[in-house]
CSV table of C-alpha atoms and ligand atoms in Angstrom, one decimal:
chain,number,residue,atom,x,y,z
A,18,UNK,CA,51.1,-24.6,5.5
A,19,UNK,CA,47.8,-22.6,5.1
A,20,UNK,CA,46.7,-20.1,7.8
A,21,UNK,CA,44.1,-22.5,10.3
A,22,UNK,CA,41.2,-20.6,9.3
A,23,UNK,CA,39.6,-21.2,13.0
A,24,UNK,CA,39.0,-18.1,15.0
A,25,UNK,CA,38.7,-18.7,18.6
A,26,UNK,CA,38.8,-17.4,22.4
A,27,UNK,CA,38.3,-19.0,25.4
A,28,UNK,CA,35.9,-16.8,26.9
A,29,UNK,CA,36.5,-18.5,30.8
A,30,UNK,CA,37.2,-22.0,31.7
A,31,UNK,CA,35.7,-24.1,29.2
A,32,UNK,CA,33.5,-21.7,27.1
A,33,UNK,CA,34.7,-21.0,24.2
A,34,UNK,CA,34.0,-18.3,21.5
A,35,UNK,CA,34.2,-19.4,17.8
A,36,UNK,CA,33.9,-17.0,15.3
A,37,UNK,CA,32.1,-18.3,12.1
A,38,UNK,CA,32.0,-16.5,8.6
A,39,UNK,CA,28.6,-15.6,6.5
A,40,UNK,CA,28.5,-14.9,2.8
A,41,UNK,CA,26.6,-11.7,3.9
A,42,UNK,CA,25.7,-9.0,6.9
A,43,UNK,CA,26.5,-9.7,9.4
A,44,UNK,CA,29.9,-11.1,8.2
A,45,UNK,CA,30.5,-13.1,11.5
A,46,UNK,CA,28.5,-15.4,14.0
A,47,UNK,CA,29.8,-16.6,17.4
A,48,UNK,CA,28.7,-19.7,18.4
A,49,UNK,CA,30.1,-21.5,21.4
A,50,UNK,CA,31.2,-24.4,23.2
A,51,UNK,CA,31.0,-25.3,27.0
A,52,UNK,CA,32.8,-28.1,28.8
A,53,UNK,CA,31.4,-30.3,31.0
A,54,UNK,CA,33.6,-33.0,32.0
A,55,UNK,CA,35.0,-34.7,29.1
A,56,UNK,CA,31.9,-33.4,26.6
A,57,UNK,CA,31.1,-30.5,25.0
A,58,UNK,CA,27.7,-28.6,24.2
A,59,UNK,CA,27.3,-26.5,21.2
A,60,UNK,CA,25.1,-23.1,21.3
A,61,UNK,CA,24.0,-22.5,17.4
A,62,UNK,CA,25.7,-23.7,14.6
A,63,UNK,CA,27.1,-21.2,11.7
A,64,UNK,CA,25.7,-21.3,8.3
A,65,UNK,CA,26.0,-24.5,6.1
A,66,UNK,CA,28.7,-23.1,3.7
A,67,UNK,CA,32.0,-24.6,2.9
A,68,UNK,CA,33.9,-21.6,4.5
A,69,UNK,CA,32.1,-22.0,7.5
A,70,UNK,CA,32.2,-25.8,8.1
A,71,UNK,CA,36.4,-25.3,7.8
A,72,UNK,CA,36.5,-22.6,10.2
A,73,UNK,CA,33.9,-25.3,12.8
A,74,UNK,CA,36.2,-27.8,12.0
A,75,UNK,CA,39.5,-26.0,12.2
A,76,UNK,CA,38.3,-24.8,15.5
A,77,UNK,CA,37.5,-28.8,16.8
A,78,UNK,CA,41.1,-29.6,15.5
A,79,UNK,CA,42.6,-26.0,17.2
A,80,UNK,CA,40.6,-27.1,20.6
A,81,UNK,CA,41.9,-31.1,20.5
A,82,UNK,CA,37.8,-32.0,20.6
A,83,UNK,CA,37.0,-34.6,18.7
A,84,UNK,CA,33.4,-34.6,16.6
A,85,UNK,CA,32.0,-37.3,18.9
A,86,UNK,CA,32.8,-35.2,22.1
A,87,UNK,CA,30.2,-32.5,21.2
A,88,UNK,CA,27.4,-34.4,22.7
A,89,UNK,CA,24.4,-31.3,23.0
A,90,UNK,CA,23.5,-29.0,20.3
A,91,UNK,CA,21.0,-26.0,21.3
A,92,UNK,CA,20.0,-23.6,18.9
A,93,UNK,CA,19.1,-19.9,20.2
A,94,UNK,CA,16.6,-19.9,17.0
A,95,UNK,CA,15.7,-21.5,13.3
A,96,UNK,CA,17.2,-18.7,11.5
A,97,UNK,CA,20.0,-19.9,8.7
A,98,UNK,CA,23.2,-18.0,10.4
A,99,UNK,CA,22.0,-20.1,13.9
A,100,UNK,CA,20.8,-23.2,12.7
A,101,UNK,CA,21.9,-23.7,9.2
A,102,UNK,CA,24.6,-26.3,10.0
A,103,UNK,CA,22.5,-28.4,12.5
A,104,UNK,CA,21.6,-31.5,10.2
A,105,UNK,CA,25.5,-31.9,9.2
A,106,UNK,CA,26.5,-31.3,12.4
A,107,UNK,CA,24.3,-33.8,13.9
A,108,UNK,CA,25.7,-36.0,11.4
A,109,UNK,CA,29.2,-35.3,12.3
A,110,UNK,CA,29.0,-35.3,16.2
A,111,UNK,CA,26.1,-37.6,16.8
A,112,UNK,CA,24.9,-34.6,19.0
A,113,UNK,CA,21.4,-34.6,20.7
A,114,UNK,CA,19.5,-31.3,19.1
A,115,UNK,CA,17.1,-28.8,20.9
A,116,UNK,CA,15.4,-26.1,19.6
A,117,UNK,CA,12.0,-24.6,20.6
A,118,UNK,CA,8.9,-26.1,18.9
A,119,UNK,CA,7.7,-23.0,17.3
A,120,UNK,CA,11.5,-22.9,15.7
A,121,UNK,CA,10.9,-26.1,14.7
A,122,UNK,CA,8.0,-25.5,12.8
A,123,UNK,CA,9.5,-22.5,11.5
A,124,UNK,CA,12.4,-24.7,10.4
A,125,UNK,CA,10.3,-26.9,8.7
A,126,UNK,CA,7.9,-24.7,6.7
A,127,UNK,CA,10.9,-22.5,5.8
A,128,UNK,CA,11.4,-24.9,2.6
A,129,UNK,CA,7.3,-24.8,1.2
A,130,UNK,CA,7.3,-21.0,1.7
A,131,UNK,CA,7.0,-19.4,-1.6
A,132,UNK,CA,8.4,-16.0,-2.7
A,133,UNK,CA,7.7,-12.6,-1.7
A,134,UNK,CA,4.3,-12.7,-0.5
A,135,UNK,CA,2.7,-10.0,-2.4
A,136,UNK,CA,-0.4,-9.5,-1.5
A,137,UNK,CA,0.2,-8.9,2.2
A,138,UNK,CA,2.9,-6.2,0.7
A,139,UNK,CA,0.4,-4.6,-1.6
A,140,UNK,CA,-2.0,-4.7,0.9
A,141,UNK,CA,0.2,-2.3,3.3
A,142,UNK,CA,1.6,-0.4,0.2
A,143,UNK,CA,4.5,-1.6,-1.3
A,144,UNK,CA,4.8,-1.1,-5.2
A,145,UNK,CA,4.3,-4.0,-7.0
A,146,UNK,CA,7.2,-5.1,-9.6
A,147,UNK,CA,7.7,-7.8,-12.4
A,148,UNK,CA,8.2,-11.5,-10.9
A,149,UNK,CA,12.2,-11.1,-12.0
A,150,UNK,CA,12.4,-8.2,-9.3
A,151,UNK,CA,10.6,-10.3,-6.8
A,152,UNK,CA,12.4,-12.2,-3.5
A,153,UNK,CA,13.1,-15.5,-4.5
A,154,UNK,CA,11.6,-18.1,-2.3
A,155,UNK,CA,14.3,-18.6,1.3
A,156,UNK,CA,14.8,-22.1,-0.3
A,157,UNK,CA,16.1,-21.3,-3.7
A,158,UNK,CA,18.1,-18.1,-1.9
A,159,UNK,CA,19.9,-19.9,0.6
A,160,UNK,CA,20.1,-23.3,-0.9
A,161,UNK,CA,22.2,-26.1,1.3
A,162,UNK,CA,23.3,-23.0,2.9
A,163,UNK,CA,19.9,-24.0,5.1
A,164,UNK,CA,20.2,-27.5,6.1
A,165,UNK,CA,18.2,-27.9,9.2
A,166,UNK,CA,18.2,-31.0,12.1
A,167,UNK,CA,14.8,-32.0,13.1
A,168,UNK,CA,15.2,-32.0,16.6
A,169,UNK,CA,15.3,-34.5,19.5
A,170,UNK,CA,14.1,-32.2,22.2
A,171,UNK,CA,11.7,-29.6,22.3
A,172,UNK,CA,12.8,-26.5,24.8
A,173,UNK,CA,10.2,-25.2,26.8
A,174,UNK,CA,10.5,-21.7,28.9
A,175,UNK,CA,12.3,-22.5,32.2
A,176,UNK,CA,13.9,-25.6,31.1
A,177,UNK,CA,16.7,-26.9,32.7
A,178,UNK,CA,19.2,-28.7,30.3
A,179,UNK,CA,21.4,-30.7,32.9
A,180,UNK,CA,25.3,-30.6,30.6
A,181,UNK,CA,27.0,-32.7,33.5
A,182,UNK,CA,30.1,-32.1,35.5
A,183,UNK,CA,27.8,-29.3,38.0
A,184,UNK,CA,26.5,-27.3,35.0
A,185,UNK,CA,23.7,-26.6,33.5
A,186,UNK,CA,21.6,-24.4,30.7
A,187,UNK,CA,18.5,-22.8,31.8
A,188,UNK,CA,16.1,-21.8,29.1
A,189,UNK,CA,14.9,-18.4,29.1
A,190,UNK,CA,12.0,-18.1,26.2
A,191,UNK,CA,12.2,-14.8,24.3
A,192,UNK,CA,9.7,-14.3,21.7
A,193,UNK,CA,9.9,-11.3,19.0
A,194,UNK,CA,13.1,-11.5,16.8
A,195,UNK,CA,11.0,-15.0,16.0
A,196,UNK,CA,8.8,-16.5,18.1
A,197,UNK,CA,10.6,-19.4,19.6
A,198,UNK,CA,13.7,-17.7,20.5
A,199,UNK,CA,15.5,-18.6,23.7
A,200,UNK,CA,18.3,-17.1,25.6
A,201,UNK,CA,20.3,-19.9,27.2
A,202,UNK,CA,22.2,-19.0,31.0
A,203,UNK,CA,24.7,-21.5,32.1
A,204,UNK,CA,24.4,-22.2,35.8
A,205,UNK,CA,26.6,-21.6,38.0
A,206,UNK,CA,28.8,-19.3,36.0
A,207,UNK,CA,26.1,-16.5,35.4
A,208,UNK,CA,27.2,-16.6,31.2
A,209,UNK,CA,24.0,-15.9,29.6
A,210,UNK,CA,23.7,-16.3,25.8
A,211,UNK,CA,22.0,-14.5,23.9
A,212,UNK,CA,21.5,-15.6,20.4
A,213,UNK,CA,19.9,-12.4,18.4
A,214,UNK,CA,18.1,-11.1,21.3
A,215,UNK,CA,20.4,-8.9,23.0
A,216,UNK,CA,23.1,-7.7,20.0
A,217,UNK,CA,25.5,-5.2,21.8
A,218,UNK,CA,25.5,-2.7,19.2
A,219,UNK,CA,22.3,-3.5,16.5
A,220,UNK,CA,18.7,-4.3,17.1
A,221,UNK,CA,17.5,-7.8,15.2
A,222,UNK,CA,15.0,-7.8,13.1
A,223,UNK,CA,11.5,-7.7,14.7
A,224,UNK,CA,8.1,-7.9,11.9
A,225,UNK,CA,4.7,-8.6,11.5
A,226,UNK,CA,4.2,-11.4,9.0
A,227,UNK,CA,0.9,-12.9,8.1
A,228,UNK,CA,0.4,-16.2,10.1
A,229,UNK,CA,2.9,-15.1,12.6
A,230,UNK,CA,2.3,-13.4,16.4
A,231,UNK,CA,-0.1,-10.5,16.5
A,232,UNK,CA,2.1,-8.4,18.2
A,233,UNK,CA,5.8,-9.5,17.8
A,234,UNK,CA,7.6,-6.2,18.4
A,235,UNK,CA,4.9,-6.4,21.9
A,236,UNK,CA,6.5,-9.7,22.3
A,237,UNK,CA,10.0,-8.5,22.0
A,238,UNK,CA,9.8,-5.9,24.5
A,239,UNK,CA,8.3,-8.2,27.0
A,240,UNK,CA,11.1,-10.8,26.6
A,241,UNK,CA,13.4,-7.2,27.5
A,242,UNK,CA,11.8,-6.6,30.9
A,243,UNK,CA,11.7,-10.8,31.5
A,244,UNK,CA,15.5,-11.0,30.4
A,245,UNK,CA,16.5,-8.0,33.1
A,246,UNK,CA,14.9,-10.3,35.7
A,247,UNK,CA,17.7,-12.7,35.3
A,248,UNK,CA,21.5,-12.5,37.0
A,249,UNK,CA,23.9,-12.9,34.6
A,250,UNK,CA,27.4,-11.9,34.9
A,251,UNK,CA,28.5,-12.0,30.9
A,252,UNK,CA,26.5,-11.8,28.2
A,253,UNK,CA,27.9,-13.8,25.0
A,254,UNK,CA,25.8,-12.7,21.6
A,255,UNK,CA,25.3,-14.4,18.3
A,256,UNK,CA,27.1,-11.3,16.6
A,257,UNK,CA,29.2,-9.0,17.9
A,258,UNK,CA,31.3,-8.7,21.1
A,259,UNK,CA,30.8,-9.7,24.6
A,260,UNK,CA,29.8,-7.9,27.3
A,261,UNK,CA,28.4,-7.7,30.8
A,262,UNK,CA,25.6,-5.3,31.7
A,263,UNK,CA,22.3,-7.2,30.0
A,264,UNK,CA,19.5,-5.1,32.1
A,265,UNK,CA,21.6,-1.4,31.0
A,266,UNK,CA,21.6,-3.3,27.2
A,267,UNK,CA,17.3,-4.8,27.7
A,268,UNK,CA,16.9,-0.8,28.9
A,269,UNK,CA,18.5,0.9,25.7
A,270,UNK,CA,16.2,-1.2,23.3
A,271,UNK,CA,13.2,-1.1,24.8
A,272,UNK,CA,14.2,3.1,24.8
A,273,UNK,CA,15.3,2.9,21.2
A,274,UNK,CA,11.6,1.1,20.0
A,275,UNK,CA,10.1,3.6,22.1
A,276,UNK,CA,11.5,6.1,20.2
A,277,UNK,CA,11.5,5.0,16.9
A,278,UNK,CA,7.4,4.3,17.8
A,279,UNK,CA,6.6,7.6,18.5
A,280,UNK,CA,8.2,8.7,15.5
A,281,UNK,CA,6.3,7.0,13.5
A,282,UNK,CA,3.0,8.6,15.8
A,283,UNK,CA,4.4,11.8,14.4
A,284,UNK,CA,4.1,10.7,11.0
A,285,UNK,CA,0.8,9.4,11.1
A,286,UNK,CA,-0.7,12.0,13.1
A,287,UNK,CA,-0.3,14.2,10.4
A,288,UNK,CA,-2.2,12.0,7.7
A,289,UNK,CA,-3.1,7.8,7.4
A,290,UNK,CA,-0.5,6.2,5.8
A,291,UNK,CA,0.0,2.7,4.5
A,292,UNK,CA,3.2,0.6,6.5
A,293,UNK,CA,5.4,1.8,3.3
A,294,UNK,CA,4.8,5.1,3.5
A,295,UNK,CA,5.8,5.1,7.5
A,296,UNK,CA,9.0,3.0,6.5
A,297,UNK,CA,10.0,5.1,3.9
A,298,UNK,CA,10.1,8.0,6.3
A,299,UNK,CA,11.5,6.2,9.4
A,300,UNK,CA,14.3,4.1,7.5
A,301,UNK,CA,16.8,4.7,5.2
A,302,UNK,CA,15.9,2.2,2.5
A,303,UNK,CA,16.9,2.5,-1.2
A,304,UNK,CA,13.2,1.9,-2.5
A,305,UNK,CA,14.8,-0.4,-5.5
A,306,UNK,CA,16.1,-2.7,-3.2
A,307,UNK,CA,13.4,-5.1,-2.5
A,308,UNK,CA,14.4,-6.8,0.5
A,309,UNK,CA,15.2,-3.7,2.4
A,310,UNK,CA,11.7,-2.9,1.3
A,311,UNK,CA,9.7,-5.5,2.5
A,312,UNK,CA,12.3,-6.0,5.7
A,313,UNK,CA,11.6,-1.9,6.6
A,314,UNK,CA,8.2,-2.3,6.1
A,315,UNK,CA,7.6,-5.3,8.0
A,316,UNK,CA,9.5,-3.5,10.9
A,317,UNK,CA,7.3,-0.8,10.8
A,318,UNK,CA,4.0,-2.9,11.1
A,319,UNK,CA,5.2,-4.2,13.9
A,320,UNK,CA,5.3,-1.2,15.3
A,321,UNK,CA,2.3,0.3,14.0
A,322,UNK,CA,0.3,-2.5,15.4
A,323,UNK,CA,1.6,-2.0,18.6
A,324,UNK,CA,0.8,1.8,18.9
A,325,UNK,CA,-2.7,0.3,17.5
A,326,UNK,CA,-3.1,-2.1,20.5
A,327,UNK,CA,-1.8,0.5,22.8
A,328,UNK,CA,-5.2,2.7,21.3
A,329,UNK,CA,-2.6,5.3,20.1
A,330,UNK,CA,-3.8,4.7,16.2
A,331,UNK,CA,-6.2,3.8,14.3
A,332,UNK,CA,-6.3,1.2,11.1
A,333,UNK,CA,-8.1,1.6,8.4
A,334,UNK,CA,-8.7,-0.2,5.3
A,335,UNK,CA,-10.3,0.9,2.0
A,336,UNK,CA,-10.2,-1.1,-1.4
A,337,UNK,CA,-7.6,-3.3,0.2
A,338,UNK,CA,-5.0,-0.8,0.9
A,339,UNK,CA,-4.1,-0.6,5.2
A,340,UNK,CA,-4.0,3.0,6.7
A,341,UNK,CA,-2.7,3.7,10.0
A,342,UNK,CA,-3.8,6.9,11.4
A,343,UNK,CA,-2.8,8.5,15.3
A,344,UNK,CA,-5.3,9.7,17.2
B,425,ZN,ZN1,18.1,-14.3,13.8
């Protein structure tokens, strides 16, 4: 008989880690499941690939839960590796779905957004290349990979999602990674999950997109001091393993953007530069690979923009090309 491909842990009575594959980095999500009573509440769902639908299942099977007994389905975020599962899901456990409305959106428009947006890249820098070298559009990329639930309810900041049997989830909004993420703590236990907000050894993604927050990586730092205001005894991320000291964790990003901000002061103190130029000096990026490209540069914006709102530098824009400069 094959090896059950399921991967879990019971991480205390009734919440259980389950370790999901992804055809790409980072290799592994954890989602999880919580008891209460006789049903079950799922945080994020995996990726919609066949390897990780047979490891969810597997897991069910391994756990003696049957589909129907997963009555709650909260998502941390829209992105694919969180969220990518959540219309077959729905389908399989006839789970109620919650996400934040500006995931939803997010969610939705994810399939009309078009490939790389060039402009907004030549306009901070970026070499332009021939449309085969471009980013594909996220819906021909990920495919059914991305197969997402519209939702039944909308979490709000401070929410509280009553799961039965004495506990319950209390939403804790935390804008920057995107700008509908929430962290989920399950009362009375103190277990705090984190989604992508609060890795325990990588920092997510945090950029500045056209149409999106003005000041995401602002955003993202403010969710770090409102997240150490919380008492949590565990802390259970989307990737990586658990652990227990959030504020220590909140404190050591909030230091590393600091840092990684002034860097880039440094740089542009000494002459403007476009978001590129910064991100190419602050990150090692392999300038032919185009997503690193335009995921570095992003990054750096965000940052920029920041030391731009804090009056730190300046921006600057001549034939259509954005300059930051530090005063
Ligand atoms: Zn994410």
């Amino acid at each position: 008989m094959p090896a059950s491909p399921a991967k879990t842990r019971e991480v205390r009575d009734g919440i259980v880690q389950v370790y999901l594959p992804l055809p790409m980095k980072p290799t592994i999500i954890n989602v999880y499941l919580i008891r209460s009573g006789q049903a079950w509440t799922l945080i994020d769902t995996g990726m919609n690939t066949d390897d990780s639908a047979a490891a969810f299942r597997a897991a069910l099977d391994d756990l003696d839960i049957v589909p129907t007994a997963v009555t709650r389905l909260v998502a941390t975020h829209h992105h694919v590796d969180h969220y990518g599962s959540s219309a077959p899901y729905r389908s399989l456990t006839h789970a109620e779905v919650y996400l934040h409305p500006l995931e939803e959106e997010r969610a939705r428009a994810m399939g009309h957004i078009g490939g790389e947006n060039t402009a907004y890249l030549r306009s901070h820098g970026v070499p332009e290349v021939p449309p085969d070298r471009q980013l594909p559009p996220p819906s021909r990329f990920f495919g059914t990979w991305y197969s997402p639930a519209v939702p039944d309810h909308l979490l709000a900041d401070e929410d509280e999602v009553p799961l039965g049997d004495g506990r319950s989830l209390r939403v804790i909004w935390t804008p920057g990674h995107t700008p509908g993420h929430c962290c989920l703590l399950l009362e009375p236990d103190g277990v705090l999950f984190v989604g992508d907000h609060l890795l325990p050894k990588i920092t997510p993604h945090v950029g500045l997109w056209p149409n999106g927050p003005e000041n995401p990586l602002g955003d993202f730092l403010a969710s770090h001091e409102k997240i150490q205001r919380c008492e949590a005894r565990l802390v259970c991320p989307a990737h990586g393993p658990i652990y227990e000291d959030h504020r220590r964790r909140a404190r050591q990003l909030i230091d590393f953007h600091r840092v990684r901000k002034l860097t880039m002061l440094e740089l542009i103190r000494r002459r403007p530069m476009t978001g590129y130029e910064v991100a190419l000096e602050a990150f090692a990026i392999a300038p032919d690979d185009r997503f690193q490209v335009m995921a570095a540069t992003v990054e750096t914006l965000a940052h920029l923009e920041l030391l731009r709102l804090e009056g730190r530098a300046l921006r600057t824009e001549q034939d259509g090309v954005v300059r930051y400069r530090g005063k």
